[in-house]
mmCIF file of C-alpha atoms in Angstrom:
data_model
loop_
_atom_site.group_PDB
_atom_site.id
_atom_site.type_symbol
_atom_site.label_atom_id
_atom_site.label_comp_id
_atom_site.label_asym_id
_atom_site.label_seq_id
_atom_site.Cartn_x
_atom_site.Cartn_y
_atom_site.Cartn_z
ATOM 1 C CA CYS A 984 20.281 5.582 -3.534
ATOM 2 C CA ARG A 985 19.437 4.675 0.072
ATOM 3 C CA TRP A 986 15.828 4.989 1.176
ATOM 4 C CA ILE A 987 14.817 4.966 4.823
ATOM 5 C CA PRO A 988 11.914 2.487 5.056
ATOM 6 C CA LEU A 989 8.511 3.562 6.317
ATOM 7 C CA GLU A 990 7.412 0.945 8.837
ATOM 8 C CA SER A 991 4.248 -0.947 7.881
ATOM 9 C CA ASN A 992 2.499 -0.031 11.111
ATOM 10 C CA PRO A 993 -0.762 1.969 11.317
ATOM 11 C CA ALA A 994 0.557 4.237 14.106
ATOM 12 C CA VAL A 995 3.658 5.125 12.069
ATOM 13 C CA LEU A 996 1.674 5.595 8.835
ATOM 14 C CA ASN A 997 -0.930 7.766 10.588
ATOM 15 C CA LYS A 998 1.730 10.017 12.092
ATOM 16 C CA TYR A 999 3.355 10.332 8.667
ATOM 17 C CA ILE A 1000 0.145 11.302 6.808
ATOM 18 C CA LEU A 1001 -0.835 13.715 9.571
ATOM 19 C CA GLY A 1002 2.506 15.440 8.965
ATOM 20 C CA LEU A 1003 1.643 15.612 5.252
ATOM 21 C CA GLY A 1004 -1.562 17.479 6.110
ATOM 22 C CA VAL A 1005 -4.119 14.669 5.788
ATOM 23 C CA ASP A 1006 -7.210 15.242 7.949
ATOM 24 C CA GLU A 1007 -7.342 13.140 11.139
ATOM 25 C CA LYS A 1008 -10.568 11.450 9.982
ATOM 26 C CA TRP A 1009 -8.468 9.389 7.550
ATOM 27 C CA GLN A 1010 -6.491 6.699 9.342
ATOM 28 C CA PHE A 1011 -4.613 3.536 8.495
ATOM 29 C CA THR A 1012 -5.684 0.408 10.343
ATOM 30 C CA ASP A 1013 -4.701 -3.244 10.229
ATOM 31 C CA ILE A 1014 -6.841 -5.700 8.262
ATOM 32 C CA TYR A 1015 -6.539 -9.128 9.837
ATOM 33 C CA GLY A 1016 -7.929 -11.110 6.909
ATOM 34 C CA MET A 1017 -10.285 -11.057 3.954
ATOM 35 C CA ASP A 1018 -13.011 -13.163 5.579
ATOM 36 C CA PRO A 1019 -16.323 -11.285 5.930
ATOM 37 C CA GLU A 1020 -16.253 -11.519 9.753
ATOM 38 C CA LEU A 1021 -12.814 -9.863 9.768
ATOM 39 C CA LEU A 1022 -13.635 -7.217 7.156
ATOM 40 C CA VAL A 1023 -16.628 -6.048 9.195
ATOM 41 C CA MET A 1024 -14.111 -4.805 11.799
ATOM 42 C CA VAL A 1025 -12.517 -2.380 9.312
ATOM 43 C CA PRO A 1026 -13.688 1.211 9.902
ATOM 44 C CA ARG A 1027 -15.626 2.794 7.029
ATOM 45 C CA PRO A 1028 -15.288 4.511 4.647
ATOM 46 C CA VAL A 1029 -12.287 2.815 3.073
ATOM 47 C CA ALA A 1030 -10.333 4.849 0.523
ATOM 48 C CA ALA A 1031 -7.517 2.377 -0.193
ATOM 49 C CA VAL A 1032 -6.052 -0.950 0.850
ATOM 50 C CA MET A 1033 -2.291 -1.147 1.065
ATOM 51 C CA LEU A 1034 -0.635 -4.568 1.030
ATOM 52 C CA LEU A 1035 3.042 -4.657 1.907
ATOM 53 C CA TYR A 1036 4.992 -7.868 2.225
ATOM 54 C CA PRO A 1037 8.648 -8.857 2.227
ATOM 55 C CA ILE A 1038 10.168 -10.340 -0.910
ATOM 56 C CA SER A 1039 11.317 -13.912 -0.382
ATOM 57 C CA ASP A 1040 12.268 -16.898 -2.502
ATOM 58 C CA ASN A 1041 8.668 -18.127 -2.154
ATOM 59 C CA SER A 1042 7.159 -14.847 -3.335
ATOM 60 C CA GLU A 1043 9.490 -14.811 -6.328
ATOM 61 C CA ASP A 1044 8.410 -18.401 -7.165
ATOM 62 C CA ASP A 1045 4.754 -17.319 -6.913
ATOM 63 C CA LYS A 1046 5.449 -14.478 -9.358
ATOM 64 C CA LYS A 1047 6.699 -17.019 -11.894
ATOM 65 C CA GLN A 1048 3.411 -18.916 -11.606
ATOM 66 C CA ILE A 1049 1.148 -15.899 -12.168
ATOM 67 C CA GLY A 1050 3.170 -14.373 -15.001
ATOM 68 C CA ASN A 1051 5.413 -11.396 -15.363
ATOM 69 C CA PRO A 1052 3.484 -8.113 -15.250
ATOM 70 C CA GLU A 1053 6.450 -6.335 -16.845
ATOM 71 C CA LYS A 1054 6.229 -8.468 -19.986
ATOM 72 C CA ASP A 1055 2.504 -9.312 -20.024
ATOM 73 C CA PRO A 1056 0.663 -6.377 -18.423
ATOM 74 C CA SER A 1057 -3.087 -6.626 -17.990
ATOM 75 C CA LYS A 1058 -5.096 -3.806 -19.548
ATOM 76 C CA ASP A 1059 -6.819 -3.380 -16.165
ATOM 77 C CA MET A 1060 -3.606 -3.123 -14.148
ATOM 78 C CA TYR A 1061 -0.859 -0.571 -13.832
ATOM 79 C CA PHE A 1062 2.500 -2.060 -12.949
ATOM 80 C CA MET A 1063 5.517 -0.060 -11.903
ATOM 81 C CA LYS A 1064 8.755 -1.810 -10.999
ATOM 82 C CA GLN A 1065 10.306 -0.471 -7.835
ATOM 83 C CA LYS A 1066 13.853 0.691 -8.468
ATOM 84 C CA ILE A 1067 14.662 1.982 -4.975
ATOM 85 C CA GLY A 1068 14.975 -0.549 -2.149
ATOM 86 C CA ASN A 1069 12.781 -0.071 0.940
ATOM 87 C CA ALA A 1070 10.565 2.531 -0.744
ATOM 88 C CA CYS A 1071 7.484 0.291 -1.127
ATOM 89 C CA GLY A 1072 5.615 1.681 1.893
ATOM 90 C CA THR A 1073 6.166 5.297 0.908
ATOM 91 C CA VAL A 1074 5.270 4.614 -2.730
ATOM 92 C CA ALA A 1075 2.102 2.746 -1.704
ATOM 93 C CA LEU A 1076 1.125 5.588 0.623
ATOM 94 C CA VAL A 1077 1.642 8.201 -2.110
ATOM 95 C CA HIS A 1078 -0.469 6.113 -4.509
ATOM 96 C CA ALA A 1079 -3.228 5.735 -1.895
ATOM 97 C CA LEU A 1080 -3.380 9.507 -1.416
ATOM 98 C CA ALA A 1081 -2.908 10.470 -5.073
ATOM 99 C CA ASN A 1082 -5.668 8.110 -6.238
ATOM 100 C CA ASN A 1083 -8.147 9.617 -3.766
ATOM 101 C CA THR A 1084 -7.729 13.362 -4.225
ATOM 102 C CA ASP A 1085 -11.498 13.641 -4.667
ATOM 103 C CA ARG A 1086 -11.970 12.347 -1.088
ATOM 104 C CA ILE A 1087 -8.736 13.137 0.722
ATOM 105 C CA SER A 1088 -7.298 16.641 0.686
ATOM 106 C CA LEU A 1089 -4.107 17.969 2.216
ATOM 107 C CA ASN A 1090 -4.350 20.892 4.629
#
């Protein structure tokens, strides 16, 4: 199965969710870091944080150090292995919307 990737870019993501019927008051924006002085720049309210990053040899080595969530899942975490390449952005976006149906509605 070939999946057309959804670019990890706020302008692209915002256009996509607008097409899904999400109200314009909900927007994606870049977060430049987790330091308090950088987080203060993030518009409020925040409904979800989406972290997308490319898989590399280094990231796979890091996974070995923290454990394998497939074999040792935390009771506080839901892990789902991605089976379709390039679908991570779309899957993350769907999760962000689906986990906030009490705040975000589709028109």
